[in-house]
Coordinates of C-alpha atoms in Angstrom, one line a residue:
X250 CA 13.8 49.9 -55.1
X251 CA 17.0 48.6 -53.7
X252 CA 17.5 44.9 -52.9
X253 CA 18.1 45.7 -49.2
X254 CA 14.7 47.3 -49.0
X255 CA 12.6 44.3 -50.2
X256 CA 10.1 43.0 -47.7
X257 CA 10.2 39.2 -48.2
X258 CA 6.7 37.8 -47.6
X259 CA 6.5 34.2 -46.3
X260 CA 3.2 33.7 -48.1
X261 CA 2.2 35.7 -51.1
X262 CA 3.8 37.9 -53.8
X263 CA 6.9 40.0 -53.3
X264 CA 8.1 42.5 -55.9
X265 CA 11.9 42.2 -56.2
X266 CA 12.4 44.7 -59.0
X267 CA 10.1 47.4 -60.3
X268 CA 9.7 47.9 -64.0
X269 CA 11.1 50.9 -65.7
X270 CA 10.2 51.2 -69.4
X271 CA 12.7 54.0 -70.1
X272 CA 15.6 51.9 -68.9
X273 CA 14.2 48.7 -70.3
X274 CA 14.0 47.1 -66.8
X275 CA 11.5 44.3 -66.2
X276 CA 9.4 43.8 -63.1
X277 CA 10.4 40.7 -61.3
X278 CA 8.2 39.2 -58.5
X279 CA 8.2 35.9 -56.6
X280 CA 5.4 33.9 -55.0
X281 CA 6.2 32.3 -51.6
X282 CA 4.1 29.6 -50.1
X283 CA 4.9 28.1 -46.7
X284 CA 8.3 29.9 -46.6
X285 CA 9.4 28.6 -50.0
X286 CA 9.6 30.4 -53.3
X287 CA 7.5 28.5 -55.7
X288 CA 7.1 30.8 -58.7
X289 CA 8.9 33.8 -60.3
X290 CA 7.3 36.2 -62.9
X291 CA 9.0 38.6 -65.2
X292 CA 6.8 41.3 -66.7
X293 CA 7.3 43.9 -69.5
X294 CA 5.3 47.1 -69.4
X295 CA 3.5 46.0 -72.5
X296 CA 1.9 43.2 -70.6
X297 CA 4.1 40.4 -71.8
X298 CA 4.8 38.0 -68.9
X299 CA 7.0 35.0 -68.4
X300 CA 6.4 32.5 -65.6
X301 CA 9.3 30.6 -64.1
X302 CA 8.2 27.5 -62.2
X303 CA 11.3 25.3 -62.0
X304 CA 14.7 26.4 -63.3
X305 CA 16.1 29.8 -62.4
X306 CA 19.5 29.4 -63.9
X307 CA 22.1 26.6 -64.2
X308 CA 22.7 26.6 -60.4
X309 CA 19.3 27.0 -58.8
X310 CA 15.7 25.7 -59.2
X311 CA 12.4 26.1 -57.5
X312 CA 11.0 25.5 -55.0
X313 CA 13.6 27.0 -52.8
X314 CA 13.4 28.0 -49.1
X315 CA 12.6 31.8 -48.9
X316 CA 15.5 32.6 -46.6
X317 CA 18.0 31.0 -48.9
X318 CA 16.5 32.6 -52.0
X319 CA 16.5 36.1 -50.5
X320 CA 20.2 35.8 -49.4
X321 CA 21.2 34.6 -52.9
X322 CA 19.2 37.3 -54.6
X323 CA 20.6 40.1 -52.5
X324 CA 24.1 38.9 -53.2
X325 CA 23.4 38.9 -57.0
X326 CA 24.1 35.1 -57.1
X327 CA 20.8 34.3 -58.9
X328 CA 20.0 35.3 -62.5
X329 CA 16.7 34.7 -64.2
X330 CA 16.8 33.0 -67.6

């Protein structure tokens, strides 16, 4: 999945990165409600999950308007910690 191919849903879950166990890549998904990202989840293939409900990194926090979030994510300006 490439970032340019993501279909950003205004309401509901969007998968932003698919998991790949061989390459140690986590699944990352976001929940949008009323055109704002309100939650992000990181998942391991073994079922371990982390829910991010407020701070994304030192520069950004949730909730965030979906259009702003998607532009920042595609430009690699958001990191998940």
